[in-house]
PDB file of C-alpha atoms in Angstrom:
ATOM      1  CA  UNK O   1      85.103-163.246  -0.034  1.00  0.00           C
ATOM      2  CA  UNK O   2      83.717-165.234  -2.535  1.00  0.00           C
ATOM      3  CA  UNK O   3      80.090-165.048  -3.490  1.00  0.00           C
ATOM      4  CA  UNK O   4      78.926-168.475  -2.376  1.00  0.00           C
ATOM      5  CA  UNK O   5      80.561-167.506   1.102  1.00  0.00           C
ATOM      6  CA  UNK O   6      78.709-164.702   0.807  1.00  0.00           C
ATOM      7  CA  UNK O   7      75.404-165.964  -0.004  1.00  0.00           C
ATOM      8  CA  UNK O   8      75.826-168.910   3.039  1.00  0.00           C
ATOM      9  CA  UNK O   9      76.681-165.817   5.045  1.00  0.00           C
ATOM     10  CA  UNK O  10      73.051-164.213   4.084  1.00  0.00           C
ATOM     11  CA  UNK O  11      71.329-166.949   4.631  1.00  0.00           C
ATOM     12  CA  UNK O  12      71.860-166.969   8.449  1.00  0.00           C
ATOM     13  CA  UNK O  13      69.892-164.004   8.713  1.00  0.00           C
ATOM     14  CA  UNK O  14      67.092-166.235   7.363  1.00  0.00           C
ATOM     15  CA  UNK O  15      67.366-168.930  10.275  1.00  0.00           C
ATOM     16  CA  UNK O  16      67.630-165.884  12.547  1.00  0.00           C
ATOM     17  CA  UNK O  17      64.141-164.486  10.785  1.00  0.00           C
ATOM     18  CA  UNK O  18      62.443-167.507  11.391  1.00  0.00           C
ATOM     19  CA  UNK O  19      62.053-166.479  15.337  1.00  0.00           C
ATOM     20  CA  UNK O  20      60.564-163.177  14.619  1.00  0.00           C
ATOM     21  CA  UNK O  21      57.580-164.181  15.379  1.00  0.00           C
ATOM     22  CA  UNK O  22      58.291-166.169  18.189  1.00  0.00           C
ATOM     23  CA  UNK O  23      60.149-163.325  20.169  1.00  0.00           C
ATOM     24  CA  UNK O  24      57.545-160.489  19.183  1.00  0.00           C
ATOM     25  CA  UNK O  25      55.053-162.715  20.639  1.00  0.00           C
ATOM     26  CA  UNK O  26      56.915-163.110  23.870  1.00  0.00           C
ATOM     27  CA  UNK O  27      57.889-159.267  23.812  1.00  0.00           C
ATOM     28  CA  UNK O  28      54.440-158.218  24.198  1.00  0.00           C
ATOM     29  CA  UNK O  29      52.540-156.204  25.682  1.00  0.00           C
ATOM     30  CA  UNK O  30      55.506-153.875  24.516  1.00  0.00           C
ATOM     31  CA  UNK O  31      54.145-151.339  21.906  1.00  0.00           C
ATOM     32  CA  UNK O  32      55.752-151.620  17.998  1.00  0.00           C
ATOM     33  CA  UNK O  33      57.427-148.095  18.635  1.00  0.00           C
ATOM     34  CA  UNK O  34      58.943-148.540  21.899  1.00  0.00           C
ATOM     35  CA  UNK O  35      60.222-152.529  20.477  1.00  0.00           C
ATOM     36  CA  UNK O  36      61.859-151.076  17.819  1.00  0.00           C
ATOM     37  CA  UNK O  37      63.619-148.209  19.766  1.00  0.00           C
ATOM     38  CA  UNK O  38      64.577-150.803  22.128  1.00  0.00           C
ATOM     39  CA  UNK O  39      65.855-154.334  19.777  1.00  0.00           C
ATOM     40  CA  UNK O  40      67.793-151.428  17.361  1.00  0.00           C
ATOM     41  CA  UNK O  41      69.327-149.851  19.968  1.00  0.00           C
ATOM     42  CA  UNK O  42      70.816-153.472  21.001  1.00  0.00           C
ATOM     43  CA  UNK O  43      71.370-154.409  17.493  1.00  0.00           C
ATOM     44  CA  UNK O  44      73.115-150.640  16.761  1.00  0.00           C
ATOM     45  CA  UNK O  45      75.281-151.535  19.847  1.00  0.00           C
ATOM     46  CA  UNK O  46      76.206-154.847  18.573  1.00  0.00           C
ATOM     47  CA  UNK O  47      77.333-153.143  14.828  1.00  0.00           C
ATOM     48  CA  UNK O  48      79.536-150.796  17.139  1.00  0.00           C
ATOM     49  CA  UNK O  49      81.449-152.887  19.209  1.00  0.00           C
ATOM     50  CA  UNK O  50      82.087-155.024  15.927  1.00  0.00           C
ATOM     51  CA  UNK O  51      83.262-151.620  14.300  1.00  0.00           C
ATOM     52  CA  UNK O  52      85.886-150.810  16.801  1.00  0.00           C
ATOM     53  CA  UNK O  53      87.446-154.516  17.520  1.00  0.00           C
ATOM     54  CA  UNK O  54      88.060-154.450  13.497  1.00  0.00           C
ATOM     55  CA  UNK O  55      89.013-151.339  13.318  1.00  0.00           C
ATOM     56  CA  UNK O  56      86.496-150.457  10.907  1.00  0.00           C
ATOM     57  CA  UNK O  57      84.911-147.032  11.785  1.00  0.00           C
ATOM     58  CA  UNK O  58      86.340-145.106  10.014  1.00  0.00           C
ATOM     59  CA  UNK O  59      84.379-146.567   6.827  1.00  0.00           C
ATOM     60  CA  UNK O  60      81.142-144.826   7.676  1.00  0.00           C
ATOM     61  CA  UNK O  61      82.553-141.389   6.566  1.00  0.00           C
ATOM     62  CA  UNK O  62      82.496-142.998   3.177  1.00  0.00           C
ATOM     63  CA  UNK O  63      78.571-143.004   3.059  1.00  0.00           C
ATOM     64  CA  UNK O  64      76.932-140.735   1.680  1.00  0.00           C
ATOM     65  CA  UNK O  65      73.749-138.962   3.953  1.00  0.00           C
ATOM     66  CA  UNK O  66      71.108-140.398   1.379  1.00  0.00           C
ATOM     67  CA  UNK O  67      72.224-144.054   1.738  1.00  0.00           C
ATOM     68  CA  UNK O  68      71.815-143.654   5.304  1.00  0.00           C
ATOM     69  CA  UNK O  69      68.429-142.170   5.296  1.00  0.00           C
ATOM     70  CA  UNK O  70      67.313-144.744   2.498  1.00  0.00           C
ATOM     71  CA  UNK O  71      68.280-147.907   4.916  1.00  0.00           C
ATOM     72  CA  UNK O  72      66.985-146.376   7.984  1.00  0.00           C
ATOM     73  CA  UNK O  73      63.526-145.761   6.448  1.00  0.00           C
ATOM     74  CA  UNK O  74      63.581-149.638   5.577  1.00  0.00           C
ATOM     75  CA  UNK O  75      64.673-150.895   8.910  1.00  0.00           C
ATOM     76  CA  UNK O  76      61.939-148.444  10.794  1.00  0.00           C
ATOM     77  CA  UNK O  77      59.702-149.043   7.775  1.00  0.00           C
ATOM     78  CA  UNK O  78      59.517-152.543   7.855  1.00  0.00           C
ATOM     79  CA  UNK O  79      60.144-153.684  11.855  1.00  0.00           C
ATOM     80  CA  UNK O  80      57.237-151.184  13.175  1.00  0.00           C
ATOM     81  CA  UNK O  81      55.152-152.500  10.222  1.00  0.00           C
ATOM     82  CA  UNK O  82      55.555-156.238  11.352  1.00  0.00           C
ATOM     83  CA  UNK O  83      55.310-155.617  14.995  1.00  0.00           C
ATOM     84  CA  UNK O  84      52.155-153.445  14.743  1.00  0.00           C
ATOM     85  CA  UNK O  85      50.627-156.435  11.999  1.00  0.00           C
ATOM     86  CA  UNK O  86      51.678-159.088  14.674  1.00  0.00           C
ATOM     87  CA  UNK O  87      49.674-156.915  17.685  1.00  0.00           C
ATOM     88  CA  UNK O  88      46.908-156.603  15.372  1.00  0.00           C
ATOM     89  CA  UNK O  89      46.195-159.914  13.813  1.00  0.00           C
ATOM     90  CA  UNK O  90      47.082-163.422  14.655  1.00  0.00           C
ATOM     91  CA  UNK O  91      50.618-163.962  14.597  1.00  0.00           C
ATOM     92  CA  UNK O  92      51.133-166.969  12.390  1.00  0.00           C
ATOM     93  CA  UNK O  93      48.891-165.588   9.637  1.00  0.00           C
ATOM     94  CA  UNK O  94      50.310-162.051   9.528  1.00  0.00           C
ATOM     95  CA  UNK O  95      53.993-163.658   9.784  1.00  0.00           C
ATOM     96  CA  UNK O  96      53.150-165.573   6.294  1.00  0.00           C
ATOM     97  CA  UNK O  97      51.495-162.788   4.361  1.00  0.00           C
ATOM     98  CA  UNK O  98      54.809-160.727   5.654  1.00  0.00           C
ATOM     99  CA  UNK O  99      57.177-163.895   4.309  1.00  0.00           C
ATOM    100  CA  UNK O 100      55.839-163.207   0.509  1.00  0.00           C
ATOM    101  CA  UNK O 101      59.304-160.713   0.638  1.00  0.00           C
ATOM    102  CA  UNK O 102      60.893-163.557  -0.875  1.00  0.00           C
ATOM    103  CA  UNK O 103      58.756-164.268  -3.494  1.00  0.00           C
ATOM    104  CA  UNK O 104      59.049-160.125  -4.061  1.00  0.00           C
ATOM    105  CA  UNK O 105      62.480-160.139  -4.170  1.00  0.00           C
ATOM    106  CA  UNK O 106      62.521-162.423  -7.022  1.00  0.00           C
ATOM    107  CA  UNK O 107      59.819-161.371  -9.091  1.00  0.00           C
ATOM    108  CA  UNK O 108      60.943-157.825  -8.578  1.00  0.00           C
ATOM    109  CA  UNK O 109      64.605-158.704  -9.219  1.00  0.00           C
ATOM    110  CA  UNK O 110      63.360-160.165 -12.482  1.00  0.00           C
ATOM    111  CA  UNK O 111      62.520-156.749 -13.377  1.00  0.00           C
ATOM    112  CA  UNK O 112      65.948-155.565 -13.478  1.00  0.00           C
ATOM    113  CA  UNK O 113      68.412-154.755 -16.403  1.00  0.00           C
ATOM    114  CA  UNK O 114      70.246-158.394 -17.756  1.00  0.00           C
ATOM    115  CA  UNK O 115      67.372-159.891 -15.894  1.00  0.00           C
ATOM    116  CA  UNK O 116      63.927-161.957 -16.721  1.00  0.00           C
ATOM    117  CA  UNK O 117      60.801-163.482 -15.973  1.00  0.00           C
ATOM    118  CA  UNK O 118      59.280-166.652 -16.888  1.00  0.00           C
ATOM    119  CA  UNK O 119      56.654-169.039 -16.508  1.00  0.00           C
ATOM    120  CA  UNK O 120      57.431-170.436 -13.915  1.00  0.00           C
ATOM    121  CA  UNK O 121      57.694-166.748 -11.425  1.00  0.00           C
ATOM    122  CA  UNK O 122      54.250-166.447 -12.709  1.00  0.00           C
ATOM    123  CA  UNK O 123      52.718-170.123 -11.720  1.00  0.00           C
ATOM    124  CA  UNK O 124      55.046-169.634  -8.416  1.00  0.00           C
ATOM    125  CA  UNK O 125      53.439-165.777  -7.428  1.00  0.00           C
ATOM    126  CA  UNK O 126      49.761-167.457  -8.253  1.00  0.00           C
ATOM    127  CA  UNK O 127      50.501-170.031  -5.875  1.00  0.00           C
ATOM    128  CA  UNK O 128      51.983-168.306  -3.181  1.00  0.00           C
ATOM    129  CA  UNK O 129      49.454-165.407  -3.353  1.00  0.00           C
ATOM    130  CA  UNK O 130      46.420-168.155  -3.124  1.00  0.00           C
ATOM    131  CA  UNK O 131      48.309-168.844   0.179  1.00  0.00           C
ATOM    132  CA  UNK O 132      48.386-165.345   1.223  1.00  0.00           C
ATOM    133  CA  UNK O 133      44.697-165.217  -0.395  1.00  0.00           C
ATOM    134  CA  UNK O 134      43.431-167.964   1.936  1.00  0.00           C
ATOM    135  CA  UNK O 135      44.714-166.270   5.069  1.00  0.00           C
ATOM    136  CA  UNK O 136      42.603-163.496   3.939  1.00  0.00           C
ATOM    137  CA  UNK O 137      39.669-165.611   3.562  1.00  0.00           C
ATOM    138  CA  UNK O 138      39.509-167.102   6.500  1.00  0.00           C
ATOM    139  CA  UNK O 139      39.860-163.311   8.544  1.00  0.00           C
ATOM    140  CA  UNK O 140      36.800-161.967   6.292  1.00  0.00           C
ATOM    141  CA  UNK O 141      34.761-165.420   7.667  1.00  0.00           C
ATOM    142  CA  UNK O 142      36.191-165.369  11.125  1.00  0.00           C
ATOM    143  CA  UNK O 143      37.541-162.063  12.855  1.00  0.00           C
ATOM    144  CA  UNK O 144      37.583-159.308  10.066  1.00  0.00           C
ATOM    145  CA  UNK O 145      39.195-157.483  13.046  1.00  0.00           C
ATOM    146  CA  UNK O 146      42.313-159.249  12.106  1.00  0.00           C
ATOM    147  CA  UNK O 147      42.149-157.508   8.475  1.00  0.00           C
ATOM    148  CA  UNK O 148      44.358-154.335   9.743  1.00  0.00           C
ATOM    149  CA  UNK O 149      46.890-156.361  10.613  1.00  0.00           C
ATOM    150  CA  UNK O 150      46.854-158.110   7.446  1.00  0.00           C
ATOM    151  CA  UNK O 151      47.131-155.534   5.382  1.00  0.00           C
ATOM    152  CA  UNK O 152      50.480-154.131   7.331  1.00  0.00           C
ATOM    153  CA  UNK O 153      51.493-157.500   6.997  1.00  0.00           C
ATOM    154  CA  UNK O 154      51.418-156.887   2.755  1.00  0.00           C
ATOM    155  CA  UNK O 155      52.645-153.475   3.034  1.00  0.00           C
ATOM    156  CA  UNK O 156      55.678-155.377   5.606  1.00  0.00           C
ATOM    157  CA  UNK O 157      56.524-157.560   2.582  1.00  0.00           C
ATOM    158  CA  UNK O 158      56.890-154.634   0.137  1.00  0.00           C
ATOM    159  CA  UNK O 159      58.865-152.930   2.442  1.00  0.00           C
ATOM    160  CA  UNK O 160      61.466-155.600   2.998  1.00  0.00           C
ATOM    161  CA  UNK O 161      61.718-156.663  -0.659  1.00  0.00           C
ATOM    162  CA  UNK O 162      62.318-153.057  -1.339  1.00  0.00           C
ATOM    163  CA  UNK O 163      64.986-152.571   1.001  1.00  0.00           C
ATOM    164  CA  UNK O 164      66.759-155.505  -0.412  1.00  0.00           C
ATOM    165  CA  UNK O 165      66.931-154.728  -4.116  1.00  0.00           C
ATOM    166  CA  UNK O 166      67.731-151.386  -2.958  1.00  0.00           C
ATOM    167  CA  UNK O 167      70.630-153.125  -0.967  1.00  0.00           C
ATOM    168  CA  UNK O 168      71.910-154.455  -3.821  1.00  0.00           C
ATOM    169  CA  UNK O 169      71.969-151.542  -6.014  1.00  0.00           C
ATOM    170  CA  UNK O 170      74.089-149.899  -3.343  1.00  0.00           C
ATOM    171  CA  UNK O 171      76.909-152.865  -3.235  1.00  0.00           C
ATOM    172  CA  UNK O 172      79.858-150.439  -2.920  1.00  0.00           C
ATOM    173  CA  UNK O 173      78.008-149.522   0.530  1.00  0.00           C
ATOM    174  CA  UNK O 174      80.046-151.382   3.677  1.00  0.00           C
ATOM    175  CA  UNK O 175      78.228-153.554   5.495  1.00  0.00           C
ATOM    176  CA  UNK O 176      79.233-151.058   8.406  1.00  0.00           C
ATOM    177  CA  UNK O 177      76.881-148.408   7.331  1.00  0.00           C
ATOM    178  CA  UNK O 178      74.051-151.352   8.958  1.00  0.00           C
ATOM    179  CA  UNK O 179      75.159-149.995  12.373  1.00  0.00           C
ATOM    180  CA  UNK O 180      74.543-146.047  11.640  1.00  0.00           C
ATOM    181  CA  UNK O 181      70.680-147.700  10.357  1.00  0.00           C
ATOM    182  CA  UNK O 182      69.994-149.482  13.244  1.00  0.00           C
ATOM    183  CA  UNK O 183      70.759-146.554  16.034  1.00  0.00           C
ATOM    184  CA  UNK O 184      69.233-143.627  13.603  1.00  0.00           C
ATOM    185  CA  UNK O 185      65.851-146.059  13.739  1.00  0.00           C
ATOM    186  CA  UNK O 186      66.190-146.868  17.594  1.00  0.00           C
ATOM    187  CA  UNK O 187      66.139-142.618  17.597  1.00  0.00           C
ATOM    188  CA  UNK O 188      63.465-142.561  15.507  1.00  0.00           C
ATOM    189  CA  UNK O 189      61.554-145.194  17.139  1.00  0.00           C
ATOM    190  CA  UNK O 190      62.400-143.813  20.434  1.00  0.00           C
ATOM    191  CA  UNK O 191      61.180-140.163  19.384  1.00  0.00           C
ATOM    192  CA  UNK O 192      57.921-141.691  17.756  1.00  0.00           C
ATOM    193  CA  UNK O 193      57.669-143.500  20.749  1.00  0.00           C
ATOM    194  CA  UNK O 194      57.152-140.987  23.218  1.00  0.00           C
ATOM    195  CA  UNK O 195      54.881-138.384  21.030  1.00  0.00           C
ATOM    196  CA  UNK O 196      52.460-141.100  20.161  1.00  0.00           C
ATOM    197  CA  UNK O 197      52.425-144.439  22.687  1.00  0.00           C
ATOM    198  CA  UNK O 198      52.405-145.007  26.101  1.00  0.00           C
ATOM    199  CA  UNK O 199      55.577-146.960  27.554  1.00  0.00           C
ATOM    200  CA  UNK O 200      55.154-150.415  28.911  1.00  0.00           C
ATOM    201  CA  UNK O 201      57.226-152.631  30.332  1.00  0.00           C
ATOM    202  CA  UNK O 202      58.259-156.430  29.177  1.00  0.00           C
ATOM    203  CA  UNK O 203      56.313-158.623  31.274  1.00  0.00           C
ATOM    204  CA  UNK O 204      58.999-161.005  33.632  1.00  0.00           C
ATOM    205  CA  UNK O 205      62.052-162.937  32.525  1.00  0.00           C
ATOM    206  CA  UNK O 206      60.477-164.494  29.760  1.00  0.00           C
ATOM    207  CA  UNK O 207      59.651-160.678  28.153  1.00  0.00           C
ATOM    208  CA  UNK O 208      63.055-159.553  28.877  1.00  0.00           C
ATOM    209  CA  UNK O 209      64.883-162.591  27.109  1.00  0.00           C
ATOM    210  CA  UNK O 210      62.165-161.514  23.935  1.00  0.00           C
ATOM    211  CA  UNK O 211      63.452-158.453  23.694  1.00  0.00           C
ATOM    212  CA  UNK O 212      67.222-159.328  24.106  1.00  0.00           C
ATOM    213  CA  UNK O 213      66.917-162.160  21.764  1.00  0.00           C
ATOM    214  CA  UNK O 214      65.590-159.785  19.125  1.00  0.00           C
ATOM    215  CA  UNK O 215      67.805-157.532  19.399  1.00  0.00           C
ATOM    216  CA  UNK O 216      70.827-159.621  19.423  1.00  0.00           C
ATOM    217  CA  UNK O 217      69.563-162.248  16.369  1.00  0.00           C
ATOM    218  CA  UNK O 218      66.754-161.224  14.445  1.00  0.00           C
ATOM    219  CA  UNK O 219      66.872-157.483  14.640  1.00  0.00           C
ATOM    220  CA  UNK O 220      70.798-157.520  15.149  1.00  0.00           C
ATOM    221  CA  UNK O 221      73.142-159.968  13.950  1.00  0.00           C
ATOM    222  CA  UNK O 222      70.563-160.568  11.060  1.00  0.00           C
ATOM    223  CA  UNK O 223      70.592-157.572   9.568  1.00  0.00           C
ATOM    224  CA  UNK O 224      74.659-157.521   8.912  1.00  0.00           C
ATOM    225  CA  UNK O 225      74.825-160.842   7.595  1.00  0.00           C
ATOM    226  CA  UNK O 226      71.820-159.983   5.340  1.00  0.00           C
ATOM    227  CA  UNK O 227      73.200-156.921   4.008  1.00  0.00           C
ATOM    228  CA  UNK O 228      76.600-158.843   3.326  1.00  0.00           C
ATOM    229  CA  UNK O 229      74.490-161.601   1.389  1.00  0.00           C
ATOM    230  CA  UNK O 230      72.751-159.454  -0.767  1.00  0.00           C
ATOM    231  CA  UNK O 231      75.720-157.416  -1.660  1.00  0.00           C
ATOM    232  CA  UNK O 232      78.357-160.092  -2.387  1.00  0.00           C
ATOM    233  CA  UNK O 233      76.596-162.866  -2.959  1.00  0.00           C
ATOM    234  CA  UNK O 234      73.433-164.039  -5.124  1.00  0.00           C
ATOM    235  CA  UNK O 235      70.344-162.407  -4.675  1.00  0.00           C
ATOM    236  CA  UNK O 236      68.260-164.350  -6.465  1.00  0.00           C
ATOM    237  CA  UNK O 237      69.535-167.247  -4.471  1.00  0.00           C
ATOM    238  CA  UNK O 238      68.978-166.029  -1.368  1.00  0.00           C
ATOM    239  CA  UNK O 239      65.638-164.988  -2.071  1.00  0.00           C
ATOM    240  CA  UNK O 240      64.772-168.786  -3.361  1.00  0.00           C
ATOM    241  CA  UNK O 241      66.991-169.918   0.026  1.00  0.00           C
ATOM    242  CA  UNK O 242      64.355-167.798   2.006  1.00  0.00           C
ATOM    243  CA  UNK O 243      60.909-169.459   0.866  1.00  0.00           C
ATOM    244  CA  UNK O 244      61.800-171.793   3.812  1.00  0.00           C
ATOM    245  CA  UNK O 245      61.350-169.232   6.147  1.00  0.00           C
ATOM    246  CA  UNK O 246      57.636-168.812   6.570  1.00  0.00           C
ATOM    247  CA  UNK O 247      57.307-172.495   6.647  1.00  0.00           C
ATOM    248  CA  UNK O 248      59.672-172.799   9.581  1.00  0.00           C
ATOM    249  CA  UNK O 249      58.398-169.770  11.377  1.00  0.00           C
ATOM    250  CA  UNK O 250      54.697-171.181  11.029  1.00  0.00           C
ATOM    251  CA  UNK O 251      56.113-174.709  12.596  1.00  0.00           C
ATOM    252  CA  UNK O 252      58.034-173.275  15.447  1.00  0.00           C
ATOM    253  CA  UNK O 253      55.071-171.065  16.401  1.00  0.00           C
ATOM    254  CA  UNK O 254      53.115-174.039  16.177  1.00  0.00           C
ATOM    255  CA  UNK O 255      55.430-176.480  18.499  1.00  0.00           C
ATOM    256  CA  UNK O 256      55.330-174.006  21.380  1.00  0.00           C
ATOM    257  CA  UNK O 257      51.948-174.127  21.159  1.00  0.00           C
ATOM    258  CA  UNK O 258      51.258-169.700  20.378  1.00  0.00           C
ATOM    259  CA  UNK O 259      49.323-170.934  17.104  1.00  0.00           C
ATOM    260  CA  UNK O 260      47.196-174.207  16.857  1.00  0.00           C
ATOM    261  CA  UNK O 261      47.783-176.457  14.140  1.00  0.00           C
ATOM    262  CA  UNK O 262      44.963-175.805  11.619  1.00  0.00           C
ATOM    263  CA  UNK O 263      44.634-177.203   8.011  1.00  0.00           C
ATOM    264  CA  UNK O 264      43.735-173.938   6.771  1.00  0.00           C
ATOM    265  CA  UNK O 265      46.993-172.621   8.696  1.00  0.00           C
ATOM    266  CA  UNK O 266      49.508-175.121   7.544  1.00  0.00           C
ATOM    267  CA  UNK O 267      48.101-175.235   3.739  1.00  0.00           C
ATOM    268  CA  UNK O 268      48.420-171.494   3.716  1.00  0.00           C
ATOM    269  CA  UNK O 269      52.476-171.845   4.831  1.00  0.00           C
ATOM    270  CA  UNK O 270      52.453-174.970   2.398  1.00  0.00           C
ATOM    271  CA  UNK O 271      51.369-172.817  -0.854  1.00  0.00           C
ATOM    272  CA  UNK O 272      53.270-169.786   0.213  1.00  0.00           C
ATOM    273  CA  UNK O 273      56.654-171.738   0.416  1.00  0.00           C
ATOM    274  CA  UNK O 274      55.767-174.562  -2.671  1.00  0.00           C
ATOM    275  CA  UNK O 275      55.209-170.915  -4.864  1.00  0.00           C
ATOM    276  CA  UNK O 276      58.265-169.516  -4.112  1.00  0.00           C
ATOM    277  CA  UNK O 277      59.985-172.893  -4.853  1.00  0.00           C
ATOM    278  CA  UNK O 278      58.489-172.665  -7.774  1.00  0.00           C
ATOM    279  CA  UNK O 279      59.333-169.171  -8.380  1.00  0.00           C
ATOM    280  CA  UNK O 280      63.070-170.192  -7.849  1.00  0.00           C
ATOM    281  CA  UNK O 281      63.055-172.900 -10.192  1.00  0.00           C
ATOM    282  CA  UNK O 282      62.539-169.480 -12.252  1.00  0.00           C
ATOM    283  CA  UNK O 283      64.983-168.030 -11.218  1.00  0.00           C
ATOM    284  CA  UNK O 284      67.566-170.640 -11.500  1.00  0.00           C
ATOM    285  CA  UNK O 285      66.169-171.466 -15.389  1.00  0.00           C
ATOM    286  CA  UNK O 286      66.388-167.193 -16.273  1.00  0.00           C
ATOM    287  CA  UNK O 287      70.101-167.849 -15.004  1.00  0.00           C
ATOM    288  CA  UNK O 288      70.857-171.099 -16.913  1.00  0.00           C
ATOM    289  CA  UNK O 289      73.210-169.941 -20.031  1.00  0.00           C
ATOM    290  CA  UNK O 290      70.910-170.836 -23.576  1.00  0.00           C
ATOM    291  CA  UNK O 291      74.088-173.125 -25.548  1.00  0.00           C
ATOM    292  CA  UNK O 292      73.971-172.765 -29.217  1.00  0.00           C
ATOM    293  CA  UNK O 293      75.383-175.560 -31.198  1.00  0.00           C
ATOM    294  CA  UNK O 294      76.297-175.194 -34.983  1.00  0.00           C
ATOM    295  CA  UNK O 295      74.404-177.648 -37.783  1.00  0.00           C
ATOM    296  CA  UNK O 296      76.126-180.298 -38.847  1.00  0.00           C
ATOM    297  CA  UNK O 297      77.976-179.427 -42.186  1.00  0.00           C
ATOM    298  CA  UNK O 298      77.074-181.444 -45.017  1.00  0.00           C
ATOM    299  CA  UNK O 299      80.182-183.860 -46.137  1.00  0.00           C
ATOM    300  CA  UNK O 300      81.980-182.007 -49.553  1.00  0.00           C
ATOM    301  CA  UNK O 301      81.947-184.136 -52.471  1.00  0.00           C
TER     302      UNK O 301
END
């Protein structure tokens, strides 16, 4: 596979992570715990069934036990944060402040050995941050209730970024180790469930198709094609690719009408996603090979 095929690949999980919100709004009154015992266990199910029709399980004897605890604690890590940050605090503001992963990935990636920061990551964090910054502003003013949820939202972001770059070190992981993840954190979930929350129900239809389409798209198919992306393909890429994802998430929340259409709201998405543009322009000019030329000779006499 080559590693533009890889990186389109990965970026599928970001259209699929653009109705996160949407569906843990609809899943609700379903407690974080018990929705992430019950979307991994679909998604875990899915990773299965893919396993055997290729013929492919036998490639999870090849990981080692520390590579499977280190990407279940980011799956369980990361969903319960951003469900519990979504019950806690409006959803289109806590979905933003939990899209700055992007921005993370690249500045963090940046970080790396053979790799760099510039300018421009800086002016692009600043800008994105006074997006996240604003969100926070207007909680403190309005509903400092919302605050909690905030702050999972951050500690969401961290979570995810970390996962990915720790993805990426592990490259000569298969992409079917994802399935082992998801059903050890539907366990987990399941076990944390029942010592600490009370069980309740999807409300109708409409709560039922929530959960399902989690668990098939953004907590299931998304999570493969992710972990494909970031191991064959171009991270840095993929990171810039994502800035489009709160933006999108903030407008489809928006067009069904679960979060009104406030300046304050859609300036917020609009910095967030304009500094992580600029943070890939960044990236793409650490990338860009420096071509030395030779001085002219002077003409012999």
């Amino acid at each position: 596979m080559t590693p533009n095929k890889a990186t389109f690949i990965g970026f599928t999980a970001v259209l699929l992570w653009s109705l996160l919100a949407l569906f843990t709004v609809g899943s609700a009154p379903v407690p974080p715990l018990q929705l992430n015992a019950m979307c991994f266990a679909i998604g875990g199910v899915i990773g299965v069934i893919w396993l055997t029709v290729t013929g492919s399980l036998h490639q999870l004897r090849r990981v080692r036990w520390p590579i499977y605890l280190a990407g279940t604690a980011g799956l369980f890590g990361y969903h319960f944060l951003y469900f519990s940050a979504l019950r806690l605090a409006p959803p289109a503001q806590a979905g933003l402040i939990a899209y700055l992963w992007p921005l993370l990935i690249v500045l963090f990636s940046g970080l790396l050995p053979g790799e760099r920061l510039n300018i421009w990551h800086i002016i692009g964090a600043l800008v994105a941050f006074a997006g996240a910054t604003l969100i926070l502003g207007k909680g403190i003013a309005g509903d400092a209730s919302a605050l909690p949820g905030y702050a999972l939202a951050g500690l969401c972001a961290l979570t995810w970024s970390s996962y990915s770059l720790l993805s990426r070190r592990f490259d000569a992981v298969p992409t079917a180790a994802v399935a082992v993840y998801c059903l050890a954190t539907s366990v987990l979930s399941g076990a944390a469930h029942f010592a600490l929350e009370t069980t309740v129900w999807p409300h109708g239809a409409l709560g039922w198709a929530a959960v399902l389409g989690l668990g098939l798209g953004p907590v299931g198919l998304a999570f493969y094609t992710w972990d494909l992306g970031v191991k064959r393909g171009d991270i840095q890429l993929l990171g810039t690719a994502s800035y489009a994802a709160p933006l999108v998430s903030t407008l489809v929340l928006v067009v069904v009408g679960i979060a009104p259409a406030s300046p304050v709201l859609l300036i917020a998405a609009m910095l967030i996603t304009g500094g992580a543009g600029l943070a890939a322009m960044g990236a793409a000019r650490a990338r860009r090979p420096v071509i030395e030329t030779e001085p002219p000779r002077r003409a012999a006499r």
